[in-house]
Short mmCIF file of C-alpha atoms and ligand atoms in Angstrom, two decimals:
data_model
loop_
_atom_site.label_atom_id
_atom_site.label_comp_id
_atom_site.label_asym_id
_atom_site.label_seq_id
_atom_site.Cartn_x
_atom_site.Cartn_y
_atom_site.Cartn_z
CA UNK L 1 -47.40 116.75 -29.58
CA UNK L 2 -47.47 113.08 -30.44
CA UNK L 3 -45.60 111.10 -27.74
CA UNK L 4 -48.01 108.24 -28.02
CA UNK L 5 -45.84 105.59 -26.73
CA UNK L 6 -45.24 107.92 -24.11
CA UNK L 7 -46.49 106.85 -20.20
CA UNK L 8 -45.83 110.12 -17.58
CA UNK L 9 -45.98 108.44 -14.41
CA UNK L 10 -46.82 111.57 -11.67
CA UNK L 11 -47.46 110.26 -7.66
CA UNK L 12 -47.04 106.64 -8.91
CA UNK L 13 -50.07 107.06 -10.73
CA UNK L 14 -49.63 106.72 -14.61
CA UNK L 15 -50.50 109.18 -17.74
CA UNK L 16 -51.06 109.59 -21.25
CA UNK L 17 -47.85 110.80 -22.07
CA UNK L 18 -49.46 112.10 -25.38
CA UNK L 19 -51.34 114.42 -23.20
CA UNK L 20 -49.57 114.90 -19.86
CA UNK L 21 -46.28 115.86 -18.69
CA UNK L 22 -44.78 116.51 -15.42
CA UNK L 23 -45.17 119.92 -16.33
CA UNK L 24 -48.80 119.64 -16.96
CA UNK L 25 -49.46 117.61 -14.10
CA UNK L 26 -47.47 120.12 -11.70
CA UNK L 27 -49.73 122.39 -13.00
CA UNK L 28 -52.42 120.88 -12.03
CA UNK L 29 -51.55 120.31 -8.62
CA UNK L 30 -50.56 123.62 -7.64
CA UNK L 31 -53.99 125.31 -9.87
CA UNK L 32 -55.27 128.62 -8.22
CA UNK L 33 -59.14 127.87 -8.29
CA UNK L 34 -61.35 130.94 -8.63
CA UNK L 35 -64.62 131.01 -7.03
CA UNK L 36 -66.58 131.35 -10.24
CA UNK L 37 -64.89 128.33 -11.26
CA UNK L 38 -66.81 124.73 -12.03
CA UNK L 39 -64.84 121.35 -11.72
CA UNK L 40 -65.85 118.57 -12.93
CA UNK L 41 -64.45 115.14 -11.33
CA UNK L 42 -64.64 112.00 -13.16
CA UNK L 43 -62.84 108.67 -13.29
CA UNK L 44 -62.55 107.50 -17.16
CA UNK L 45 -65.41 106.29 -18.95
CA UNK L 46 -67.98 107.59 -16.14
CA UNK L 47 -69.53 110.23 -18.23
CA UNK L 48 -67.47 113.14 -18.31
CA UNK L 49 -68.25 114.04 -21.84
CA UNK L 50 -72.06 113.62 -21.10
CA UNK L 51 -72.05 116.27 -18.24
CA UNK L 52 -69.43 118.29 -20.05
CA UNK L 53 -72.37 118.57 -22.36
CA UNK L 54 -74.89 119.14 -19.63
CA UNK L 55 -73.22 121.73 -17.78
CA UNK L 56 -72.41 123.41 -21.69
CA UNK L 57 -76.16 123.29 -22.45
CA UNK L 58 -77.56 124.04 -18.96
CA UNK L 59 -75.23 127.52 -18.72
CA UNK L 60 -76.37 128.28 -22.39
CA UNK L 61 -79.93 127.72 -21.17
CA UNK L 62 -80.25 125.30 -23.50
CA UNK L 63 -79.06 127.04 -26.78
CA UNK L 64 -77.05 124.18 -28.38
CA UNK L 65 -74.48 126.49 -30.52
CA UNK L 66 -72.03 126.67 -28.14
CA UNK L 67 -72.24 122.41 -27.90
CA UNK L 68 -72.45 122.40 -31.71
CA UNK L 69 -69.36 124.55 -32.68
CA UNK L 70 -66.93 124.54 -29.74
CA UNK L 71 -65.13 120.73 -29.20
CA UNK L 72 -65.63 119.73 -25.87
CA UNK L 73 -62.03 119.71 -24.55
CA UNK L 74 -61.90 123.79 -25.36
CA UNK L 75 -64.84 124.58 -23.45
CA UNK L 76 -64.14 122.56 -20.75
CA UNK L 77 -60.32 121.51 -20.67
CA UNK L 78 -58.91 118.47 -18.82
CA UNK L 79 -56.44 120.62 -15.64
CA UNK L 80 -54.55 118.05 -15.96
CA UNK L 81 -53.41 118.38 -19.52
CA UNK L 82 -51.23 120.35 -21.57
CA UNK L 83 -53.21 122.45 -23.60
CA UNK L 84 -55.12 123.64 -20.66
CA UNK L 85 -53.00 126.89 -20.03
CA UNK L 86 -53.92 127.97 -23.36
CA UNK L 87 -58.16 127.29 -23.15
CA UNK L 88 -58.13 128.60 -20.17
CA UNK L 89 -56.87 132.10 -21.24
CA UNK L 90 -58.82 132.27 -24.00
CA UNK L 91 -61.96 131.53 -22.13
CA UNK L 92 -64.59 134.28 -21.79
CA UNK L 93 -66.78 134.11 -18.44
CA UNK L 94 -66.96 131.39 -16.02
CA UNK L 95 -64.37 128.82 -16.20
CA UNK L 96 -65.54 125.04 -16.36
CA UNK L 97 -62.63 122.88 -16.12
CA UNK L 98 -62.55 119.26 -16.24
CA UNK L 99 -60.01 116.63 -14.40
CA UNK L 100 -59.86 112.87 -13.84
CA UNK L 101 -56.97 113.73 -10.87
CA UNK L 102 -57.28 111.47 -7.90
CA UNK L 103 -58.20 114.09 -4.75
CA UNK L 104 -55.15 113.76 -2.60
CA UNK L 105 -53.51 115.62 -5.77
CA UNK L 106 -56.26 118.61 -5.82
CA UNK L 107 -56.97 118.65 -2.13
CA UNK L 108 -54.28 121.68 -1.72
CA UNK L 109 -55.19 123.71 -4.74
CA UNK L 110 -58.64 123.14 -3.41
CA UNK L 111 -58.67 123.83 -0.05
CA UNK L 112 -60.37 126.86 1.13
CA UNK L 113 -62.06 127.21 -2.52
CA UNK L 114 -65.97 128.12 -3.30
CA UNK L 115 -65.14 126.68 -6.75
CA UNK L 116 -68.22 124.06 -7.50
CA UNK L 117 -67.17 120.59 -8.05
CA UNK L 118 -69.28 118.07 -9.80
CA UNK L 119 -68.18 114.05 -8.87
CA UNK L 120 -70.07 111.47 -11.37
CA UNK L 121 -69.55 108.03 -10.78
CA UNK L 122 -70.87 105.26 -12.64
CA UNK L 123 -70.90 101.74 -11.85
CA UNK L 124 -67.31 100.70 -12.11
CA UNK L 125 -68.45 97.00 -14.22
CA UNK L 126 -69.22 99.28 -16.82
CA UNK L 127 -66.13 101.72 -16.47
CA UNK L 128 -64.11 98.99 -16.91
CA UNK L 129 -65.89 97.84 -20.34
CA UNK L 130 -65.93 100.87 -21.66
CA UNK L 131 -62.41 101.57 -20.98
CA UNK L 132 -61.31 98.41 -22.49
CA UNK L 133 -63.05 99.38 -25.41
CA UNK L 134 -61.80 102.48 -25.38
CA UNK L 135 -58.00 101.69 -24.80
CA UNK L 136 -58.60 99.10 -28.48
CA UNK L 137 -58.91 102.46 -30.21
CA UNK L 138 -57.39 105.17 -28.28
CA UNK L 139 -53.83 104.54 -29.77
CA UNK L 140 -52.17 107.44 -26.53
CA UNK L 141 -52.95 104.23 -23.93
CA UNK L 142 -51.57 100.81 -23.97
CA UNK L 143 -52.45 97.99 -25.53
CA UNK L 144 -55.12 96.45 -23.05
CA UNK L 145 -54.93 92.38 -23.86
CA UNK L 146 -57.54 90.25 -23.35
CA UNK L 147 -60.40 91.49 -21.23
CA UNK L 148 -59.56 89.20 -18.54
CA UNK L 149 -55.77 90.73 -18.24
CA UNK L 150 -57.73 94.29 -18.27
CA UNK L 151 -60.01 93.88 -15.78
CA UNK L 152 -57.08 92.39 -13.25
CA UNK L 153 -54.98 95.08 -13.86
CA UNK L 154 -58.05 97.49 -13.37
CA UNK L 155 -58.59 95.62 -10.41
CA UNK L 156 -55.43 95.87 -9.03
CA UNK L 157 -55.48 100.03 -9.86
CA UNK L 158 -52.45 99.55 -12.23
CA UNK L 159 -54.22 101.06 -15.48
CA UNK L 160 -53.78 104.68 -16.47
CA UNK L 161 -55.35 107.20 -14.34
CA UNK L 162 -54.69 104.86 -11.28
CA UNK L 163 -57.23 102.67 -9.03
CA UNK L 164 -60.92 103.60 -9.43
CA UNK L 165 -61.64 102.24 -5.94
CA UNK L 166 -58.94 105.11 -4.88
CA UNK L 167 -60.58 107.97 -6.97
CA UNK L 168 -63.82 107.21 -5.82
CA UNK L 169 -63.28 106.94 -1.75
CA UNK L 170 -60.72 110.02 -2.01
CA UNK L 171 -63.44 112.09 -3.47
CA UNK L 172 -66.44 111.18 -1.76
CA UNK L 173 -64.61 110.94 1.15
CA UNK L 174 -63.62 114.20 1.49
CA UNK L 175 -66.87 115.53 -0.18
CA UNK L 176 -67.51 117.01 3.24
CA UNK L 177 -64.18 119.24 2.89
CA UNK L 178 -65.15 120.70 -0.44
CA UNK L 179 -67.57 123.77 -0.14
CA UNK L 180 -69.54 123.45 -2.83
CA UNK L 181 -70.03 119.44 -4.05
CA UNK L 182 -72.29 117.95 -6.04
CA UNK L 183 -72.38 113.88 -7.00
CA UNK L 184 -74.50 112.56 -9.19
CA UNK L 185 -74.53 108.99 -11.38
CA UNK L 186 -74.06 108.11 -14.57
CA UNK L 187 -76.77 105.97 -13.65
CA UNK L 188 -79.05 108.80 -12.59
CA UNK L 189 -78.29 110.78 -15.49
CA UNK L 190 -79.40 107.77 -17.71
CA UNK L 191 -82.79 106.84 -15.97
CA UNK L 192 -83.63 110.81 -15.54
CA UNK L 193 -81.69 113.14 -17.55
CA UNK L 194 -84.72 115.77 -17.21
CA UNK L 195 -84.41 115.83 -13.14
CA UNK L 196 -80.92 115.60 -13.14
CA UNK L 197 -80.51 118.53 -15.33
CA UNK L 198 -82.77 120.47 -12.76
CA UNK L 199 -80.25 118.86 -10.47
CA UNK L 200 -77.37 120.44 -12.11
CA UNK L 201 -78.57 123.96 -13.03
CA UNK L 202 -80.29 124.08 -9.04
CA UNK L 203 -76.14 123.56 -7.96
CA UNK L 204 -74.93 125.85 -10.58
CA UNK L 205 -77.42 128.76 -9.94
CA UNK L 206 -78.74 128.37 -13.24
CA UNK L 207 -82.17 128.23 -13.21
CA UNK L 208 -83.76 126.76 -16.65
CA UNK L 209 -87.75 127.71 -18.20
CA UNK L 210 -89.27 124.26 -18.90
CA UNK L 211 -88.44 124.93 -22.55
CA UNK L 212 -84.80 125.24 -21.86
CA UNK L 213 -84.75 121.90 -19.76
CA UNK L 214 -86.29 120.19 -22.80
CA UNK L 215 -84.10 121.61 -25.37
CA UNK L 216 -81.05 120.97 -23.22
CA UNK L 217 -82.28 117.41 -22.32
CA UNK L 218 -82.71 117.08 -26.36
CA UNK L 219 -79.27 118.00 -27.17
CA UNK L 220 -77.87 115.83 -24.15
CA UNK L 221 -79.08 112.96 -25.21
CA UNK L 222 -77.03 109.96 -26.58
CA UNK L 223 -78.28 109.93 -30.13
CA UNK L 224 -77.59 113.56 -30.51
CA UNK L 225 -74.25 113.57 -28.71
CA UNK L 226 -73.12 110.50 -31.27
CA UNK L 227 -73.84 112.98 -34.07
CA UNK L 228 -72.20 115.81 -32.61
CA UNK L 229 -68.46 115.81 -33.80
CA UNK L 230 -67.96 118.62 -30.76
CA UNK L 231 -68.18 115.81 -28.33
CA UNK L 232 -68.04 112.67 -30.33
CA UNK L 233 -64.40 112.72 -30.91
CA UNK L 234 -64.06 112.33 -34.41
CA UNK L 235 -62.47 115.48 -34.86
CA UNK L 236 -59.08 113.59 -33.56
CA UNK L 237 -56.74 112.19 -36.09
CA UNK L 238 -57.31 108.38 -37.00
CA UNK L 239 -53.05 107.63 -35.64
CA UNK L 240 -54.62 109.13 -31.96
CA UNK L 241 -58.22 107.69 -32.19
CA UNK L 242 -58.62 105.08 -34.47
CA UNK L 243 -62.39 105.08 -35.28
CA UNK L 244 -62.33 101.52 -37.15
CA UNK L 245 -61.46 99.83 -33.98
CA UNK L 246 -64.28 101.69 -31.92
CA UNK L 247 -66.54 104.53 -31.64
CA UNK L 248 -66.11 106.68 -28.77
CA UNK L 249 -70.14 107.59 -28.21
CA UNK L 250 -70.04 103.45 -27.78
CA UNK L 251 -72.80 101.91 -26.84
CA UNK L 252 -74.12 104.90 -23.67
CA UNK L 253 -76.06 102.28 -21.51
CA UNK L 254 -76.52 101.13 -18.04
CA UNK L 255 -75.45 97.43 -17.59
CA UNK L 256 -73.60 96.73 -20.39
CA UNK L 257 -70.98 94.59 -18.37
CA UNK L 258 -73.39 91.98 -18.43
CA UNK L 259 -72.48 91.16 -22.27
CA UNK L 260 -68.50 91.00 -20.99
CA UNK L 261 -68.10 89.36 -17.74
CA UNK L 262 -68.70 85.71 -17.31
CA UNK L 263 -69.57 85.10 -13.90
CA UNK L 264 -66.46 83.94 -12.55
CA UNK L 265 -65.02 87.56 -13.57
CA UNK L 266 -68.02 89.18 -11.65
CA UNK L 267 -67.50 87.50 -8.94
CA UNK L 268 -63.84 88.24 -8.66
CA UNK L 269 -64.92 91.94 -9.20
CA UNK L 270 -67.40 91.32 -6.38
CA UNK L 271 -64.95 90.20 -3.90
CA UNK L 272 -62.11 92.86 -4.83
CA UNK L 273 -64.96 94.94 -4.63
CA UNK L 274 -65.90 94.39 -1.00
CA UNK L 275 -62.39 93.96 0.47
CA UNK L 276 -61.48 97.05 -1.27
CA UNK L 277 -64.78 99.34 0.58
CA UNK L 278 -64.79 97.36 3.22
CA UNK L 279 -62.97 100.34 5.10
CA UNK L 280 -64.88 103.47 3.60
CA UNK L 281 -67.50 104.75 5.48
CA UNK L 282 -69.28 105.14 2.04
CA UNK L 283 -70.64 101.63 0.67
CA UNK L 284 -71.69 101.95 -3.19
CA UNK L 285 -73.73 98.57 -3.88
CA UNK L 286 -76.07 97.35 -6.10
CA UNK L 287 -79.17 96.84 -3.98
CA UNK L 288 -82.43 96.68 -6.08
CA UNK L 289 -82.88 92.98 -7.13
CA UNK L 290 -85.51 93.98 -9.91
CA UNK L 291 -82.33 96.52 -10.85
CA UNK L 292 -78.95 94.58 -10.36
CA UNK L 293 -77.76 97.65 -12.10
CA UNK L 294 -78.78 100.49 -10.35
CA UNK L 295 -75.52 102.15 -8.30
CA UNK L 296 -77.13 102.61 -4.68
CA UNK L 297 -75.30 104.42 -1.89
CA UNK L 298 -75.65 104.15 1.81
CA UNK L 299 -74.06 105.73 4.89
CA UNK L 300 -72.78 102.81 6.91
CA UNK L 301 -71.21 105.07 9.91
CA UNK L 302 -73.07 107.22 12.11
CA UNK L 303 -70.21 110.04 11.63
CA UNK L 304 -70.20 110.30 7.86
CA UNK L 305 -71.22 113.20 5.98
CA UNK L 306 -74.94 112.78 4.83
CA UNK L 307 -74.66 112.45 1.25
CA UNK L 308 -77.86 114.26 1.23
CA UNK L 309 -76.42 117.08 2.39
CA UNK L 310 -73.98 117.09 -0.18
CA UNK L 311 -75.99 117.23 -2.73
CA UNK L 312 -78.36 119.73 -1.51
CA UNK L 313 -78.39 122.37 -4.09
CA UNK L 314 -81.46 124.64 -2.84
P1 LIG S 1 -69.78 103.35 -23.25
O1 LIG S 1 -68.38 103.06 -23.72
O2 LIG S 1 -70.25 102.38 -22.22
O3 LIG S 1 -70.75 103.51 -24.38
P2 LIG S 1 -66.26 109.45 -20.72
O4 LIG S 1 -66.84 110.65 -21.39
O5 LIG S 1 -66.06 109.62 -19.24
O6 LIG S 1 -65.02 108.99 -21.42
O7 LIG S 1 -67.34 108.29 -20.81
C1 LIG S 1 -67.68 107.73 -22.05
C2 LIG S 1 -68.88 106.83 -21.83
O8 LIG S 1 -70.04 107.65 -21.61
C3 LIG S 1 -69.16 105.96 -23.04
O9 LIG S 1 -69.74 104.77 -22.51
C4 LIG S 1 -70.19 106.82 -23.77
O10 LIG S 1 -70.97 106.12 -24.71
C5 LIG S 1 -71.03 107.30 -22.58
N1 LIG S 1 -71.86 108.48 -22.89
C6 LIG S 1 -71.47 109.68 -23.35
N2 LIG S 1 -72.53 110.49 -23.56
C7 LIG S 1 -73.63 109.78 -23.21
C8 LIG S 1 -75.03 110.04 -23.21
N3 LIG S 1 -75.54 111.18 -23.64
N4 LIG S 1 -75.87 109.06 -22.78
C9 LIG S 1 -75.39 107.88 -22.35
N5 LIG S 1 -74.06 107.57 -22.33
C10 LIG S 1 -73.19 108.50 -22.76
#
């Protein structure tokens, strides 16, 4: 399946059409979750290969030879895409499945469903560098333009995968009508892998020796994952990926919009930014001053779901 100049649009959102079709995507929508099952939730470019690796390692009890010899999008395959039938009947035990689907798509197919999902967010300055760097050398999306015409288009939710401001209020939003939800932060993940591997084996029932956090945390780690062509991506085909415009393990760091935006951009992004969660009863901000970076959340409404309940995991 090439179709690389293909675009699937599905809810007025679009798709890869080298990866999705309307098939694919009905698919999706209309998926009969199992209890055992574990979904992971991400937007693009917020880590989704990184806790595809944690949850791999953390269920393995950190024995790396299931990360080192099975490619990341067989052990946990995107719902969303068309190969996914076929992992998914091939897979032995637990299912972990992967999606980047906004939630009004999965709400149905989730409804009533133990099935664990796992949100990560990342600070969306970053998610739209990396996906601009990215989209340079993933030859299935369009050609981005300049930066500038990125980011307003990223802005404005018109990218592939639709409006991050959209994915991110649907599904924290309704984290309260999902039985089983866990969020965590590319951020978090970055300034304490160790604790928020504890995080994720507490949530999955998975309870790790102090050896097996330490040889997980080892394998998770950026320098390994950019060796590891399981997750790193170079398995794919230079006409899909072309790996002299870009490596896909990038650059794996917290802030690194800083060396993109000029100020005038950030600024834009900041005003977009407040318009657009000015309604949501969930306000993501950046609110250390020694720590521009750091992704903060707080509760602005009396009535919304303590996020610390969501996450509770013991
Ligand atoms: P950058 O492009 O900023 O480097 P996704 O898997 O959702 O497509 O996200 C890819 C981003 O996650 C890339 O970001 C990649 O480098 C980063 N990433 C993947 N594994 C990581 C790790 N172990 N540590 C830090 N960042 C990681």
């Amino acid at each position: 399946m090439a179709r690389l100049d293909i675009t699937e649009t599905f809810c007025n959102i679009l798709f890869p059409g080298h990866m999705h079709t309307q098939d694919s995507l009905s698919y999706a929508t209309n998926f009969k979750f199992q209890d055992t099952d574990t979904l992971i939730v991400t937007y693009p470019k917020s880590g989704t290969t990184w806790i595809q690796e944690i949850i791999t390692l953390v269920l393995s009890k950190g024995d790396p030879t299931i990360a080192q010899t099975q490619p990341n999008w067989a052990r946990a395959p995107w719902l969303e895409q068309y190969y996914c039938p076929k992992f998914l009947e091939a897979s032995m035990g637990p299912r972990i499945i992967t999606t980047h689907l906004p939630y009004h798509l999965l709400a149905p197919a989730l409804q009533d469903s133990k099935a664990k999902v796992i949100y990560v967010a990342r600070n969306p300055k970053d998610v739209v560098v990396s996906y601009y760097h990215f989209h340079k050398m993933a030859n299935f999306l369009p050609d981005p333009g300049s930066f500038t015409e990125f980011l307003s288009a990223f802005l404005k939710g018109t990218v592939h995968y639709g409006s991050w401001f959209d994915h991110i209020k649907g599904w924290i939003g309704h984290a309260k009508d999902i039985q089983n939800f866990l969020y965590i932060t590319y951020e978090e993940m970055w300034q304490d892998l160790h604790s928020s591997l504890e995080k994720v084996s507490c949530f999955l029932q998975c309870s790790l020796t102090e050896d097996e956090l330490t040889s997980s945390q080892k394998h998770c780690s950026f320098n390994s994952m950019k060796e590891n062509a399981m997750v790193n991506y170079t398995l794919i085909p230079q006409e899909i990926m072309d790996h002299s415009k870009g490596k896909f393990m990038r650059r794996g760091k917290m802030g690194d919009w800083k060396n993109m935006f000029t100020e005038e951009q950030s600024d834009h992004f900041d005003a977009v930014y407040s318009s657009q969660m000015v309604e949501s009863s969930l306000l993501f901000k950046w609110e250390r001053p020694e720590d521009a970076l750091q992704l903060m959340i707080t509760i602005n409404t009396p009535e919304s779901h303590s996020l610390r309940e969501i996450v509770k995991c013991s």
